[in-house]
Short mmCIF file of C-alpha atoms and ligand atoms in Angstrom, two decimals:
data_model
loop_
_atom_site.label_atom_id
_atom_site.label_comp_id
_atom_site.label_asym_id
_atom_site.label_seq_id
_atom_site.Cartn_x
_atom_site.Cartn_y
_atom_site.Cartn_z
CA UNK M 983 0.00 0.00 0.00
CA UNK M 984 1.50 3.30 -1.02
CA UNK M 985 -0.97 5.61 0.74
CA UNK M 986 -1.08 6.29 4.47
CA UNK M 987 -1.67 3.31 6.72
CA UNK M 988 -3.49 5.57 9.20
CA UNK M 989 -5.46 8.70 8.36
CA UNK M 990 -6.79 10.90 11.12
CA UNK M 991 -8.99 13.91 10.41
CA UNK M 992 -10.64 16.43 12.73
CA UNK M 993 -10.55 14.00 15.66
CA UNK M 994 -12.10 15.36 18.86
CA UNK M 995 -12.59 13.76 22.26
CA UNK M 996 -14.42 15.32 25.14
CA UNK M 997 -14.81 14.22 28.74
CA UNK M 998 -17.99 15.07 30.58
CA UNK M 999 -17.10 16.88 33.79
CA UNK M 1000 -19.24 18.56 36.48
CA UNK M 1001 -18.39 21.96 34.97
CA UNK M 1002 -19.13 21.00 31.38
CA UNK M 1003 -17.33 19.15 28.58
CA UNK M 1004 -13.53 19.16 28.60
CA UNK M 1005 -12.11 19.08 25.08
CA UNK M 1006 -9.08 16.87 25.66
CA UNK M 1007 -8.48 16.37 21.91
CA UNK M 1008 -9.72 19.19 19.76
CA UNK M 1009 -9.84 18.59 16.03
CA UNK M 1010 -6.51 16.99 15.24
CA UNK M 1011 -5.48 15.50 11.92
CA UNK M 1012 -2.44 13.73 10.51
CA UNK M 1013 -1.45 10.84 8.28
CA UNK M 1014 0.93 8.02 9.13
CA UNK M 1015 2.75 6.29 6.29
CA UNK M 1016 3.59 2.57 6.33
CA UNK M 1017 6.72 1.93 8.46
CA UNK M 1018 6.86 5.58 9.49
CA UNK M 1019 7.88 6.55 13.01
CA UNK M 1020 5.94 9.49 14.34
CA UNK M 1021 6.46 11.04 17.76
CA UNK M 1022 3.88 12.89 19.83
CA UNK M 1023 5.13 15.32 22.45
CA UNK M 1024 3.59 18.00 24.62
CA UNK M 1025 3.26 18.76 28.28
CA UNK M 1026 1.22 16.68 30.70
CA UNK M 1027 -2.50 16.92 29.99
CA UNK M 1028 -2.06 18.03 26.36
CA UNK M 1029 -4.06 15.05 25.08
CA UNK M 1030 -1.43 12.57 23.91
CA UNK M 1031 -2.84 9.50 25.66
CA UNK M 1032 -6.40 10.51 24.83
CA UNK M 1033 -5.40 10.66 21.15
CA UNK M 1034 -4.01 7.13 20.99
CA UNK M 1035 -6.87 5.74 23.08
CA UNK M 1036 -9.30 7.35 20.63
CA UNK M 1037 -7.48 5.78 17.67
CA UNK M 1038 -8.07 2.38 19.34
CA UNK M 1039 -11.67 3.38 20.23
CA UNK M 1040 -10.79 2.76 23.86
CA UNK M 1041 -12.19 6.02 25.27
CA UNK M 1042 -14.54 5.12 28.09
CA UNK M 1043 -17.30 7.23 29.68
CA UNK M 1044 -17.28 9.99 30.81
CA UNK M 1045 -15.23 10.39 27.63
CA UNK M 1046 -16.47 10.17 24.05
CA UNK M 1047 -15.19 10.72 20.55
CA UNK M 1048 -17.28 13.71 19.56
CA UNK M 1049 -16.09 14.20 15.97
CA UNK M 1050 -13.64 13.07 13.36
CA UNK M 1051 -12.50 10.27 11.13
CA UNK M 1052 -9.95 7.50 11.67
CA UNK M 1053 -9.06 5.27 8.73
CA UNK M 1054 -6.77 2.30 9.27
CA UNK M 1055 -5.62 0.61 6.06
CA UNK M 1056 -8.55 2.32 4.39
CA UNK M 1057 -11.16 1.09 6.88
CA UNK M 1058 -13.28 3.49 8.89
CA UNK M 1059 -12.32 2.58 12.47
CA UNK M 1060 -15.08 4.67 14.04
CA UNK M 1061 -17.71 2.75 12.02
CA UNK M 1062 -16.45 -0.78 12.79
CA UNK M 1063 -18.83 -3.13 14.62
CA UNK M 1064 -17.73 -4.19 18.12
CA UNK M 1065 -16.76 -7.58 16.70
CA UNK M 1066 -14.70 -6.12 13.85
CA UNK M 1067 -13.11 -3.73 16.29
CA UNK M 1068 -12.11 -6.60 18.58
CA UNK M 1069 -10.54 -8.39 15.62
CA UNK M 1070 -8.73 -5.26 14.50
CA UNK M 1071 -7.14 -4.47 17.84
CA UNK M 1072 -3.74 -6.13 18.21
CA UNK M 1073 -4.09 -7.67 14.73
CA UNK M 1074 -3.95 -4.43 12.68
CA UNK M 1075 -3.30 -1.75 15.33
CA UNK M 1076 -1.99 -2.35 18.81
CA UNK M 1077 -1.40 -0.16 21.84
CA UNK M 1078 1.27 -0.31 24.50
CA UNK M 1079 -0.72 1.79 26.97
CA UNK M 1080 0.76 4.35 29.36
CA UNK M 1081 1.86 2.40 32.44
CA UNK M 1082 1.56 -0.80 30.37
CA UNK M 1083 3.38 -2.98 32.84
CA UNK M 1084 0.62 -2.53 35.38
CA UNK M 1085 -1.91 -3.61 32.74
CA UNK M 1086 -0.50 -7.16 32.77
CA UNK M 1087 -2.79 -9.54 34.64
CA UNK M 1088 -1.08 -10.14 38.02
CA UNK M 1089 -2.58 -13.60 38.55
CA UNK M 1090 -1.72 -15.10 35.16
CA UNK M 1091 1.71 -16.30 34.07
CA UNK M 1092 3.04 -14.46 31.02
CA UNK M 1093 2.55 -17.45 28.70
CA UNK M 1094 -1.16 -17.57 29.57
CA UNK M 1095 -1.52 -13.88 28.67
CA UNK M 1096 -0.21 -14.67 25.19
CA UNK M 1097 -2.53 -17.71 25.02
CA UNK M 1098 -5.52 -15.47 25.86
CA UNK M 1099 -4.56 -13.05 23.11
CA UNK M 1100 -4.20 -15.83 20.55
CA UNK M 1101 -7.48 -17.47 21.62
CA UNK M 1102 -9.30 -14.16 21.26
CA UNK M 1103 -8.09 -14.04 17.65
CA UNK M 1104 -8.72 -17.73 16.85
CA UNK M 1105 -5.02 -18.44 16.51
CA UNK M 1106 -3.68 -21.82 17.55
CA UNK M 1107 -0.02 -21.13 18.32
CA UNK M 1108 2.59 -23.86 18.13
CA UNK M 1109 4.91 -24.58 21.05
CA UNK M 1110 7.69 -22.30 19.99
CA UNK M 1111 5.47 -19.33 19.18
CA UNK M 1112 5.55 -17.58 22.56
CA UNK M 1113 9.23 -18.40 23.04
CA UNK M 1114 9.90 -16.89 19.60
CA UNK M 1115 8.05 -13.69 20.50
CA UNK M 1116 9.86 -13.43 23.83
CA UNK M 1117 13.18 -13.95 22.11
CA UNK M 1118 12.41 -11.16 19.63
CA UNK M 1119 12.16 -8.72 22.52
CA UNK M 1120 15.29 -10.10 24.20
CA UNK M 1121 13.67 -12.31 26.85
CA UNK M 1122 14.45 -15.99 27.59
CA UNK M 1123 11.72 -18.62 27.06
CA UNK M 1124 11.50 -19.22 30.83
CA UNK M 1125 9.72 -15.85 31.16
CA UNK M 1126 6.54 -17.54 29.86
CA UNK M 1127 6.18 -19.42 33.15
CA UNK M 1128 6.71 -16.33 35.32
CA UNK M 1129 4.13 -14.05 36.87
CA UNK M 1130 4.40 -10.31 36.25
CA UNK M 1131 5.58 -9.60 39.83
CA UNK M 1132 8.57 -11.89 39.23
CA UNK M 1133 9.87 -9.65 36.42
CA UNK M 1134 11.75 -6.35 36.46
CA UNK M 1135 10.12 -3.23 35.02
CA UNK M 1136 12.20 -3.47 31.86
CA UNK M 1137 11.23 -7.14 31.39
CA UNK M 1138 7.55 -6.33 31.87
CA UNK M 1139 7.77 -3.55 29.28
CA UNK M 1140 9.41 -6.03 26.90
CA UNK M 1141 6.51 -8.45 27.50
CA UNK M 1142 4.05 -5.64 26.68
CA UNK M 1143 5.95 -4.94 23.45
CA UNK M 1144 5.92 -8.64 22.57
CA UNK M 1145 2.13 -8.70 23.10
CA UNK M 1146 1.76 -5.61 20.93
CA UNK M 1147 3.66 -7.18 18.01
CA UNK M 1148 2.38 -10.76 18.47
CA UNK M 1149 -0.20 -10.47 15.69
CA UNK M 1150 2.03 -8.34 13.39
CA UNK M 1151 -0.10 -5.20 13.33
CA UNK M 1152 0.38 -2.50 10.70
CA UNK M 1153 0.42 0.22 13.37
CA UNK M 1154 1.86 0.21 16.89
CA UNK M 1155 0.85 2.94 19.33
CA UNK M 1156 3.34 3.17 22.18
CA UNK M 1157 2.42 5.53 25.02
CA UNK M 1158 5.54 6.40 27.01
CA UNK M 1159 6.81 2.80 26.79
CA UNK M 1160 10.02 3.61 28.62
CA UNK M 1161 9.16 6.44 31.01
CA UNK M 1162 9.00 4.30 34.15
CA UNK M 1163 12.43 2.76 33.54
CA UNK M 1164 15.88 3.94 34.45
CA UNK M 1165 17.96 5.65 31.82
CA UNK M 1166 20.07 2.72 30.61
CA UNK M 1167 17.11 0.35 30.43
CA UNK M 1168 15.05 3.02 28.62
CA UNK M 1169 17.53 3.13 25.77
CA UNK M 1170 17.68 -0.65 25.50
CA UNK M 1171 13.92 -1.12 25.53
CA UNK M 1172 13.43 1.61 22.93
CA UNK M 1173 16.09 0.00 20.72
CA UNK M 1174 14.19 -3.29 21.00
CA UNK M 1175 10.90 -1.59 20.14
CA UNK M 1176 12.51 -0.01 17.08
CA UNK M 1177 13.99 -3.29 15.94
CA UNK M 1178 10.78 -5.32 16.20
CA UNK M 1179 8.78 -2.50 14.59
CA UNK M 1180 11.16 -2.64 11.60
CA UNK M 1181 11.12 -6.46 11.55
CA UNK M 1182 7.35 -6.63 11.24
CA UNK M 1183 7.17 -3.59 8.93
CA UNK M 1184 4.78 -1.65 11.18
CA UNK M 1185 4.38 2.08 11.49
CA UNK M 1186 4.58 3.50 14.99
CA UNK M 1187 3.34 6.46 16.98
CA UNK M 1188 5.59 6.95 19.98
CA UNK M 1189 4.59 9.21 22.85
CA UNK M 1190 7.45 10.37 25.00
CA UNK M 1191 8.85 13.08 27.19
CA UNK M 1192 12.56 12.58 26.69
CA UNK M 1193 13.35 14.83 23.75
CA UNK M 1194 16.77 13.34 23.04
CA UNK M 1195 15.37 9.81 22.88
CA UNK M 1196 12.51 11.01 20.67
CA UNK M 1197 14.78 12.94 18.35
CA UNK M 1198 16.83 9.84 17.67
CA UNK M 1199 13.90 7.49 17.25
CA UNK M 1200 11.23 9.20 15.16
CA UNK M 1201 11.08 10.47 11.56
CA UNK M 1202 8.34 13.02 12.16
CA UNK M 1203 7.12 14.75 15.26
CA UNK M 1204 3.81 16.25 16.31
CA UNK M 1205 3.64 18.80 19.12
CA UNK M 1206 0.39 18.89 21.08
CA UNK M 1207 -0.90 21.79 23.12
CA UNK M 1208 -4.30 21.82 24.85
CA UNK M 1209 -5.69 19.08 22.64
CA UNK M 1210 -4.45 20.54 19.34
CA UNK M 1211 -1.58 19.59 17.11
CA UNK M 1212 0.22 22.92 16.94
CA UNK M 1213 3.22 21.80 14.86
CA UNK M 1214 4.06 18.70 12.84
CA UNK M 1215 7.05 18.10 10.65
CA UNK M 1216 10.17 16.06 9.99
CA UNK M 1217 11.96 15.70 13.31
CA UNK M 1218 15.18 17.33 12.06
CA UNK M 1219 13.29 20.35 10.72
CA UNK M 1220 11.28 20.82 13.90
CA UNK M 1221 14.36 20.57 16.12
CA UNK M 1222 16.52 22.78 13.91
CA UNK M 1223 13.87 25.36 13.18
CA UNK M 1224 11.00 25.08 15.64
CA UNK M 1225 8.35 27.46 14.32
CA UNK M 1226 5.30 27.53 16.60
CA UNK M 1227 5.99 29.80 19.61
CA UNK M 1228 5.19 26.87 21.93
CA UNK M 1229 7.62 24.52 20.15
CA UNK M 1230 10.23 27.28 20.24
CA UNK M 1231 9.89 27.57 23.99
CA UNK M 1232 9.99 23.79 24.48
CA UNK M 1233 13.00 23.22 22.31
CA UNK M 1234 14.72 26.43 23.34
CA UNK M 1235 14.60 25.15 26.91
CA UNK M 1236 16.74 22.14 25.95
CA UNK M 1237 20.46 22.52 26.63
CA UNK M 1238 21.26 20.37 23.59
CA UNK M 1239 19.82 17.40 21.87
CA UNK M 1240 22.55 15.13 23.06
CA UNK M 1241 21.97 16.05 26.70
CA UNK M 1242 19.30 13.80 28.12
CA UNK M 1243 16.46 16.05 29.09
CA UNK M 1244 12.76 15.86 29.52
CA UNK M 1245 10.70 18.92 28.73
CA UNK M 1246 11.41 21.92 30.85
CA UNK M 1247 8.40 23.69 32.16
CA UNK M 1248 7.52 26.87 30.34
CA UNK M 1249 6.02 29.82 32.17
CA UNK M 1250 2.27 29.90 32.79
CA UNK M 1251 -0.39 27.22 32.84
CA UNK M 1252 -2.34 25.63 30.00
CA UNK M 1253 -5.87 26.94 29.37
CA UNK M 1254 -8.90 25.29 30.90
CA UNK M 1255 -10.18 22.58 28.57
CA UNK M 1256 -13.74 23.28 29.73
CA UNK M 1257 -13.81 27.05 29.21
CA UNK M 1258 -12.11 27.11 25.83
CA UNK M 1259 -11.76 30.85 25.30
CA UNK M 1260 -11.99 31.92 21.65
CA UNK M 1261 -8.83 32.26 19.60
CA UNK M 1262 -5.54 30.42 19.86
CA UNK M 1263 -5.23 28.08 22.86
CA UNK M 1264 -1.63 29.25 23.40
CA UNK M 1265 -2.52 32.98 23.53
CA UNK M 1266 -2.21 33.32 27.32
CA UNK M 1267 1.39 32.09 27.35
CA UNK M 1268 2.52 33.23 23.94
CA UNK M 1269 5.26 35.89 23.84
CA UNK M 1270 4.10 37.23 20.44
CA UNK M 1271 0.30 37.01 20.68
CA UNK M 1272 -1.65 39.82 19.01
CA UNK M 1273 -5.30 40.91 19.04
CA UNK M 1274 -6.18 38.47 16.27
CA UNK M 1275 -4.91 35.54 18.34
CA UNK M 1276 -7.57 36.27 20.96
CA UNK M 1277 -10.39 36.09 18.42
CA UNK M 1278 -9.57 33.54 15.77
CA UNK M 1279 -8.24 29.99 16.27
CA UNK M 1280 -5.38 29.30 13.86
CA UNK M 1281 -5.65 26.19 11.66
CA UNK M 1282 -2.49 24.25 10.77
CA UNK M 1283 -0.84 25.74 7.65
CA UNK M 1284 2.16 24.55 5.65
CA UNK M 1285 5.34 26.49 6.40
CA UNK M 1286 7.71 24.16 4.56
CA UNK M 1287 7.94 20.68 3.14
CA UNK M 1288 5.69 18.38 5.20
CA UNK M 1289 5.82 21.01 7.97
CA UNK M 1290 2.54 22.37 9.39
CA UNK M 1291 2.13 25.04 12.04
CA UNK M 1292 -1.05 26.35 13.65
CA UNK M 1293 -0.12 29.99 14.28
CA UNK M 1294 -1.35 33.22 12.66
CA UNK M 1295 1.97 34.93 13.11
CA UNK M 1296 4.53 32.60 11.56
CA UNK M 1297 5.13 31.33 8.06
CA UNK M 1298 3.76 32.79 4.82
CA UNK M 1299 1.23 35.59 5.32
N1 ATP X 2686 -11.29 10.02 32.48
C1 ATP X 2686 -11.15 11.33 32.37
N2 ATP X 2686 -12.10 12.19 32.83
C2 ATP X 2686 -11.95 13.53 32.71
N3 ATP X 2686 -10.90 14.12 32.12
C3 ATP X 2686 -9.92 13.32 31.66
C4 ATP X 2686 -9.98 11.90 31.76
N4 ATP X 2686 -8.84 11.38 31.19
C5 ATP X 2686 -8.12 12.44 30.78
N5 ATP X 2686 -8.76 13.60 31.05
C6 ATP X 2686 -8.29 14.96 30.73
O1 ATP X 2686 -7.95 15.02 29.38
C7 ATP X 2686 -6.80 15.84 29.19
C8 ATP X 2686 -5.77 15.09 28.40
O2 ATP X 2686 -5.28 13.99 29.17
P1 ATP X 2686 -4.25 12.95 28.59
O3 ATP X 2686 -4.15 11.85 29.57
O4 ATP X 2686 -4.62 12.60 27.19
O5 ATP X 2686 -2.91 13.82 28.56
P2 ATP X 2686 -1.42 13.38 28.22
O6 ATP X 2686 -0.92 14.36 27.20
O7 ATP X 2686 -1.35 11.94 27.89
O8 ATP X 2686 -0.67 13.70 29.61
P3 ATP X 2686 0.58 12.91 30.33
O9 ATP X 2686 1.82 13.45 29.66
O10 ATP X 2686 0.48 13.36 31.75
O11 ATP X 2686 0.38 11.45 30.16
C9 ATP X 2686 -6.33 16.24 30.58
O12 ATP X 2686 -6.78 17.54 30.84
C10 ATP X 2686 -7.00 15.26 31.47
O13 ATP X 2686 -7.27 15.83 32.72
MG1 MG X 2687 -0.47 10.36 28.78
#
């Protein structure tokens, strides 16, 4: 397939709260090409996890997908029946959820968790199948007989990756797959994720906070702010010439890309997702905001090759 493996348009997710709907994801769109590695970054609460949960149709009440389109290999994910959706998850698109290691069933040995996944997809694995999957993520076959609490954090994350690739999906969504691990293990686990993703020919969306790790892993990066994608582009372009004022502040706060650094805080607080004042969501923290920014919300516009920025004040007039 030469077109995108995943197409997302105008996707919005809102959570019902006592003070009204909170727009956690607010009209985002992007395409993911086969085998592409895309990163999603943005401060806590910007909507990264909500985005990937929505792609999997795993938003639970009080949340709901309120608008948008998601096409996976040309199929309309939001229109799939529950049964087709169940068959699609893991098989065509899988998620390593945030805090994945705590999502492993504590009372089942690892091998049984693979068996459950295969049974749910009518697959009858041969004896070596689980051992083969474990070996692909750098784990010995004996891990199949272990319970999650008998494994280190890094080993559990590797198990979660093995589950995510077990049915050779076309898209892997990995939500901070290494954040809970120490620095050395983070690098190793990410290298494993990258290797298996290439082996099975999947595309990946990686959510992360460590900018240096992200910069080395992904081809393209999307920057989220208050539920919007404010900048997307090739990772080298965005790091060399960040263009949205928010991206500039984020990347400007990094000492260098080789220094291991998570995002620095930037001054101010994000806007309320329930009040949603008119105009640009970044206006209250933006050093260059003008009158127009308080009235009109900027849509993403091209500012270079494959480089989109949602700001009235940058790029071509
Ligand atoms: N179940 C829920 N009910 C109400 N609001 C929610 C719920 N889950 C998430 N939110 C809100 O949606 C917004 C986006 O949250 P989300 O978890 O997607 O952010 P994130 O970018 O993944 O943050 P982090 O970097 O901390 O993981 C936040 O304002 C959050 O408070
Ligand atoms: Mg998250």
